[in-house]
Structures are given as C-alpha cells and as structure tokens.
C-alpha cells in the first residue's frame, strides 16, 4: 500500500503509532488527530497543491486517527488555544459546527483529554508555536515541532526538557477537562 503522508512526515507518524502517550499543544488549528475530513481539507486550502495531493494528505491525516480507537490506544493530552474554536474556516459555519462537535466527541474517549486555553488568558508560553511530545514504549521521548517553513523532529534530551518545561507552563494555563468540554460544546452551538 502506498503511504499517504509526505516523506518528511513519515518518521513522525511512525513515532505517533508507537507512542504510549502524546502531549500535543496546538495554537492555530484543531490537532490533526482530532480533525474532521472537511476541516482537514480546509487547512490545506490555498496551498500550492493539486487536488490529488490534497486528497492524499487528507487520507493520510484521517488514517492516522485510527490510533485513538485501536486496542491499547495512546493517551492523548491535547491543549488547544480556544481561539481555534471560533476561527472561521473560510466562512463555513457548518464545517466549524461539525468540527467542534467532533472535538467534543473525541474528548469523551477514555484515553483522550482535551484542555482549552481560554481566549482571555493573554500572553502565555504557547504563543511560541505548536509542538507534540511523544512518550515511547521504552520511556524515551521524541518531539515534533511545527513552523511555517519546516517541521522538525527533536530527539536531543536538553531540547526535549525545554519543551517539557514549556508544556507544563502551558498546561497550567488550561481549563480542566470538564470545563474544556463545556467550552467546546458552547463553541459548537455558536456555529449553528
């Protein structure tokens, strides 16, 4: 079977599949593991991609989500900036309602925790950008750090330690799980 994700992203998807736990901070989008098909497509709109390339990327992104519903899924703790819930996908209110409703559905999975950073929090350490830390079966940690130009996989212990400290500071600003779920449901209702 032909791989759907880009070559540069393959190492990370393998890490994701093997991970025992994923701690994901996202500033601007719903995390890929929690996206609907329509939302995934919207994130690619305007990129220099053919329709076939968009299709392959969306298929790959959706296929990655299977790890959350397999036997022994990883623990996924996602901290998301609440602005994501209210950022229009090119004016498509139904798309955003469906995405917020799906995010709420995912938040109810036993191994998924979603925590929202309230919109009124002001400046906080997460404004530096999104990242994910994967805890591997042997106890090691690997991170994926995203940027506008190029994503990178980080394995150096001192850099992982820096990201873990930043994670703790970001997580400290987030709402508890139940309040986050309530906020997600309110956002879904606001798009109707």
mmCIF file of C-alpha atoms in Angstrom:
data_model
loop_
_atom_site.group_PDB
_atom_site.id
_atom_site.type_symbol
_atom_site.label_atom_id
_atom_site.label_comp_id
_atom_site.label_asym_id
_atom_site.label_seq_id
_atom_site.Cartn_x
_atom_site.Cartn_y
_atom_site.Cartn_z
ATOM 1 C CA UNK A 1 0.000 0.000 0.000
ATOM 2 C CA UNK A 2 1.285 3.445 -0.925
ATOM 3 C CA UNK A 3 1.995 5.779 2.008
ATOM 4 C CA UNK A 4 -0.327 8.795 2.174
ATOM 5 C CA UNK A 5 1.721 11.199 4.294
ATOM 6 C CA UNK A 6 4.571 13.301 2.901
ATOM 7 C CA UNK A 7 8.039 11.702 3.015
ATOM 8 C CA UNK A 8 9.324 14.283 5.520
ATOM 9 C CA UNK A 9 6.470 13.426 7.916
ATOM 10 C CA UNK A 10 6.778 9.636 7.857
ATOM 11 C CA UNK A 11 9.211 9.337 10.757
ATOM 12 C CA UNK A 12 6.798 11.273 12.959
ATOM 13 C CA UNK A 13 3.766 9.184 12.008
ATOM 14 C CA UNK A 14 5.725 6.060 12.939
ATOM 15 C CA UNK A 15 6.571 7.639 16.310
ATOM 16 C CA UNK A 16 2.888 8.527 16.769
ATOM 17 C CA UNK A 17 1.829 4.928 16.096
ATOM 18 C CA UNK A 18 4.341 3.520 18.595
ATOM 19 C CA UNK A 19 3.862 6.137 21.338
ATOM 20 C CA UNK A 20 2.362 5.267 24.707
ATOM 21 C CA UNK A 21 1.375 8.902 25.266
ATOM 22 C CA UNK A 22 1.191 12.089 23.198
ATOM 23 C CA UNK A 23 1.160 15.569 24.700
ATOM 24 C CA UNK A 24 0.084 17.957 21.941
ATOM 25 C CA UNK A 25 -0.109 21.725 22.155
ATOM 26 C CA UNK A 26 -1.847 23.429 19.255
ATOM 27 C CA UNK A 27 -2.134 27.170 18.803
ATOM 28 C CA UNK A 28 -3.825 27.686 15.453
ATOM 29 C CA UNK A 29 -5.656 24.501 14.366
ATOM 30 C CA UNK A 30 -7.517 21.572 15.801
ATOM 31 C CA UNK A 31 -4.813 18.870 16.144
ATOM 32 C CA UNK A 32 -4.661 16.575 13.116
ATOM 33 C CA UNK A 33 -5.621 13.503 15.151
ATOM 34 C CA UNK A 34 -8.888 15.267 16.070
ATOM 35 C CA UNK A 35 -9.898 16.784 12.718
ATOM 36 C CA UNK A 36 -12.917 16.006 10.563
ATOM 37 C CA UNK A 37 -12.357 15.387 6.874
ATOM 38 C CA UNK A 38 -13.845 18.766 5.911
ATOM 39 C CA UNK A 39 -11.695 20.612 8.444
ATOM 40 C CA UNK A 40 -8.572 18.767 7.262
ATOM 41 C CA UNK A 41 -9.344 19.871 3.701
ATOM 42 C CA UNK A 42 -9.894 23.464 4.836
ATOM 43 C CA UNK A 43 -6.449 23.538 6.489
ATOM 44 C CA UNK A 44 -4.924 22.792 3.094
ATOM 45 C CA UNK A 45 -6.963 25.347 1.128
ATOM 46 C CA UNK A 46 -4.837 27.900 -0.647
ATOM 47 C CA UNK A 47 -1.675 25.787 -0.519
ATOM 48 C CA UNK A 48 0.260 25.105 -3.710
ATOM 49 C CA UNK A 49 -1.165 21.583 -4.037
ATOM 50 C CA UNK A 50 -3.025 19.710 -6.733
ATOM 51 C CA UNK A 51 -6.410 18.233 -5.873
ATOM 52 C CA UNK A 52 -4.774 14.778 -5.935
ATOM 53 C CA UNK A 53 -2.119 15.930 -3.445
ATOM 54 C CA UNK A 54 -4.783 17.398 -1.154
ATOM 55 C CA UNK A 55 -6.693 14.113 -1.356
ATOM 56 C CA UNK A 56 -3.592 12.112 -0.404
ATOM 57 C CA UNK A 57 -2.801 14.411 2.535
ATOM 58 C CA UNK A 58 -6.369 14.258 3.844
ATOM 59 C CA UNK A 59 -6.464 10.455 3.527
ATOM 60 C CA UNK A 60 -3.153 10.238 5.385
ATOM 61 C CA UNK A 61 -4.304 12.565 8.147
ATOM 62 C CA UNK A 62 -7.560 10.679 8.675
ATOM 63 C CA UNK A 63 -5.753 7.326 8.643
ATOM 64 C CA UNK A 64 -3.510 8.498 11.489
ATOM 65 C CA UNK A 65 -6.603 8.930 13.677
ATOM 66 C CA UNK A 66 -7.104 5.167 13.890
ATOM 67 C CA UNK A 67 -4.560 5.027 16.724
ATOM 68 C CA UNK A 68 -7.125 6.671 19.030
ATOM 69 C CA UNK A 69 -9.661 3.858 18.578
ATOM 70 C CA UNK A 70 -7.410 0.812 18.433
ATOM 71 C CA UNK A 71 -6.839 -1.702 21.202
ATOM 72 C CA UNK A 72 -4.454 -0.025 23.652
ATOM 73 C CA UNK A 73 -4.541 3.483 22.198
ATOM 74 C CA UNK A 74 -2.003 6.025 23.367
ATOM 75 C CA UNK A 75 -3.015 8.566 25.980
ATOM 76 C CA UNK A 76 -3.553 11.814 24.068
ATOM 77 C CA UNK A 77 -3.499 15.010 26.083
ATOM 78 C CA UNK A 78 -4.226 17.927 23.790
ATOM 79 C CA UNK A 79 -4.013 21.520 24.954
ATOM 80 C CA UNK A 80 -5.590 23.820 22.401
ATOM 81 C CA UNK A 81 -5.859 27.586 22.274
ATOM 82 C CA UNK A 82 -9.603 28.341 22.420
ATOM 83 C CA UNK A 83 -9.306 30.803 19.546
ATOM 84 C CA UNK A 84 -9.226 27.719 17.313
ATOM 85 C CA UNK A 85 -12.872 27.010 18.197
ATOM 86 C CA UNK A 86 -14.013 30.403 16.952
ATOM 87 C CA UNK A 87 -11.795 30.847 13.902
ATOM 88 C CA UNK A 88 -13.953 30.518 10.810
ATOM 89 C CA UNK A 89 -12.989 28.034 8.134
ATOM 90 C CA UNK A 90 -13.476 30.396 5.189
ATOM 91 C CA UNK A 91 -16.948 31.329 6.439
ATOM 92 C CA UNK A 92 -18.241 27.744 6.543
ATOM 93 C CA UNK A 93 -20.284 27.696 9.751
ATOM 94 C CA UNK A 94 -21.496 24.110 9.276
ATOM 95 C CA UNK A 95 -17.921 22.871 8.879
ATOM 96 C CA UNK A 96 -16.961 24.545 12.155
ATOM 97 C CA UNK A 97 -20.056 23.257 13.962
ATOM 98 C CA UNK A 98 -19.236 19.709 12.841
ATOM 99 C CA UNK A 99 -15.584 20.106 13.793
ATOM 100 C CA UNK A 100 -16.404 21.391 17.284
ATOM 101 C CA UNK A 101 -18.981 18.621 17.769
ATOM 102 C CA UNK A 102 -16.421 16.015 16.679
ATOM 103 C CA UNK A 103 -13.838 17.506 19.037
ATOM 104 C CA UNK A 104 -16.356 17.144 21.888
ATOM 105 C CA UNK A 105 -16.966 13.522 20.846
ATOM 106 C CA UNK A 106 -13.216 12.826 20.887
ATOM 107 C CA UNK A 107 -12.897 14.493 24.295
ATOM 108 C CA UNK A 108 -15.164 11.797 25.696
ATOM 109 C CA UNK A 109 -12.864 8.942 24.647
ATOM 110 C CA UNK A 110 -11.270 7.346 27.718
ATOM 111 C CA UNK A 111 -7.720 7.913 26.534
ATOM 112 C CA UNK A 112 -8.200 11.443 25.193
ATOM 113 C CA UNK A 113 -8.004 14.537 27.357
ATOM 114 C CA UNK A 114 -8.633 17.918 25.792
ATOM 115 C CA UNK A 115 -7.845 21.101 27.687
ATOM 116 C CA UNK A 116 -8.593 24.539 26.299
ATOM 117 C CA UNK A 117 -6.593 27.711 26.918
ATOM 118 C CA UNK A 118 -9.261 30.411 27.475
ATOM 119 C CA UNK A 119 -9.333 33.263 24.958
ATOM 120 C CA UNK A 120 -8.896 35.868 27.699
ATOM 121 C CA UNK A 121 -5.671 34.397 29.113
ATOM 122 C CA UNK A 122 -3.406 36.958 27.429
ATOM 123 C CA UNK A 123 0.220 36.139 26.729
ATOM 124 C CA UNK A 124 1.425 32.649 27.670
ATOM 125 C CA UNK A 125 4.363 30.412 26.687
ATOM 126 C CA UNK A 126 2.409 28.612 23.949
ATOM 127 C CA UNK A 127 2.432 31.647 21.697
ATOM 128 C CA UNK A 128 5.852 30.452 20.519
ATOM 129 C CA UNK A 129 4.167 27.740 18.457
ATOM 130 C CA UNK A 130 2.760 24.221 18.424
ATOM 131 C CA UNK A 131 4.572 21.024 19.378
ATOM 132 C CA UNK A 132 3.929 17.434 20.338
ATOM 133 C CA UNK A 133 5.902 15.280 22.754
ATOM 134 C CA UNK A 134 5.652 11.503 22.281
ATOM 135 C CA UNK A 135 6.459 9.125 25.112
ATOM 136 C CA UNK A 136 7.827 5.986 23.527
ATOM 137 C CA UNK A 137 7.376 2.414 24.849
ATOM 138 C CA UNK A 138 10.896 2.247 26.306
ATOM 139 C CA UNK A 139 10.326 5.520 28.173
ATOM 140 C CA UNK A 140 12.231 7.852 25.863
ATOM 141 C CA UNK A 141 10.710 10.991 24.450
ATOM 142 C CA UNK A 142 10.650 12.461 20.954
ATOM 143 C CA UNK A 143 9.075 15.752 19.918
ATOM 144 C CA UNK A 144 7.609 17.223 16.757
ATOM 145 C CA UNK A 145 7.858 20.993 16.478
ATOM 146 C CA UNK A 146 5.921 22.729 13.734
ATOM 147 C CA UNK A 147 6.655 26.011 11.972
ATOM 148 C CA UNK A 148 5.672 27.909 8.848
ATOM 149 C CA UNK A 149 8.750 26.811 6.922
ATOM 150 C CA UNK A 150 9.562 23.331 8.144
ATOM 151 C CA UNK A 151 8.585 20.942 10.892
ATOM 152 C CA UNK A 152 11.324 19.173 12.789
ATOM 153 C CA UNK A 153 11.700 16.103 14.944
ATOM 154 C CA UNK A 154 13.575 16.767 18.160
ATOM 155 C CA UNK A 155 15.383 13.979 19.996
ATOM 156 C CA UNK A 156 18.125 15.805 21.931
ATOM 157 C CA UNK A 157 17.381 15.403 25.681
ATOM 158 C CA UNK A 158 18.112 19.041 26.553
ATOM 159 C CA UNK A 159 15.669 20.268 23.890
ATOM 160 C CA UNK A 160 13.033 17.762 24.996
ATOM 161 C CA UNK A 161 13.485 19.028 28.573
ATOM 162 C CA UNK A 162 12.909 22.599 27.365
ATOM 163 C CA UNK A 163 9.699 21.538 25.605
ATOM 164 C CA UNK A 164 8.532 19.610 28.673
ATOM 165 C CA UNK A 165 9.008 22.688 30.870
ATOM 166 C CA UNK A 166 7.111 24.770 28.330
ATOM 167 C CA UNK A 167 4.372 22.094 28.213
ATOM 168 C CA UNK A 168 3.916 22.325 31.992
ATOM 169 C CA UNK A 169 3.629 26.106 31.858
ATOM 170 C CA UNK A 170 1.110 25.934 29.003
ATOM 171 C CA UNK A 171 -0.891 23.159 30.671
ATOM 172 C CA UNK A 172 -1.028 25.276 33.820
ATOM 173 C CA UNK A 173 -2.992 27.945 31.916
ATOM 174 C CA UNK A 174 -5.552 25.488 30.515
ATOM 175 C CA UNK A 175 -9.044 24.797 31.799
ATOM 176 C CA UNK A 176 -9.800 21.461 33.491
ATOM 177 C CA UNK A 177 -11.199 18.695 31.301
ATOM 178 C CA UNK A 178 -14.913 19.177 32.168
ATOM 179 C CA UNK A 179 -14.780 22.954 31.684
ATOM 180 C CA UNK A 180 -12.931 22.467 28.415
ATOM 181 C CA UNK A 181 -15.606 20.088 27.150
ATOM 182 C CA UNK A 182 -18.278 22.614 28.112
ATOM 183 C CA UNK A 183 -16.415 25.340 26.192
ATOM 184 C CA UNK A 184 -16.132 23.078 23.120
ATOM 185 C CA UNK A 185 -19.871 22.341 23.209
ATOM 186 C CA UNK A 186 -20.660 26.059 23.556
ATOM 187 C CA UNK A 187 -18.475 26.768 20.546
ATOM 188 C CA UNK A 188 -20.261 24.078 18.514
ATOM 189 C CA UNK A 189 -23.625 25.664 19.392
ATOM 190 C CA UNK A 190 -22.338 29.114 18.430
ATOM 191 C CA UNK A 191 -21.769 27.921 14.843
ATOM 192 C CA UNK A 192 -25.435 26.922 14.286
#
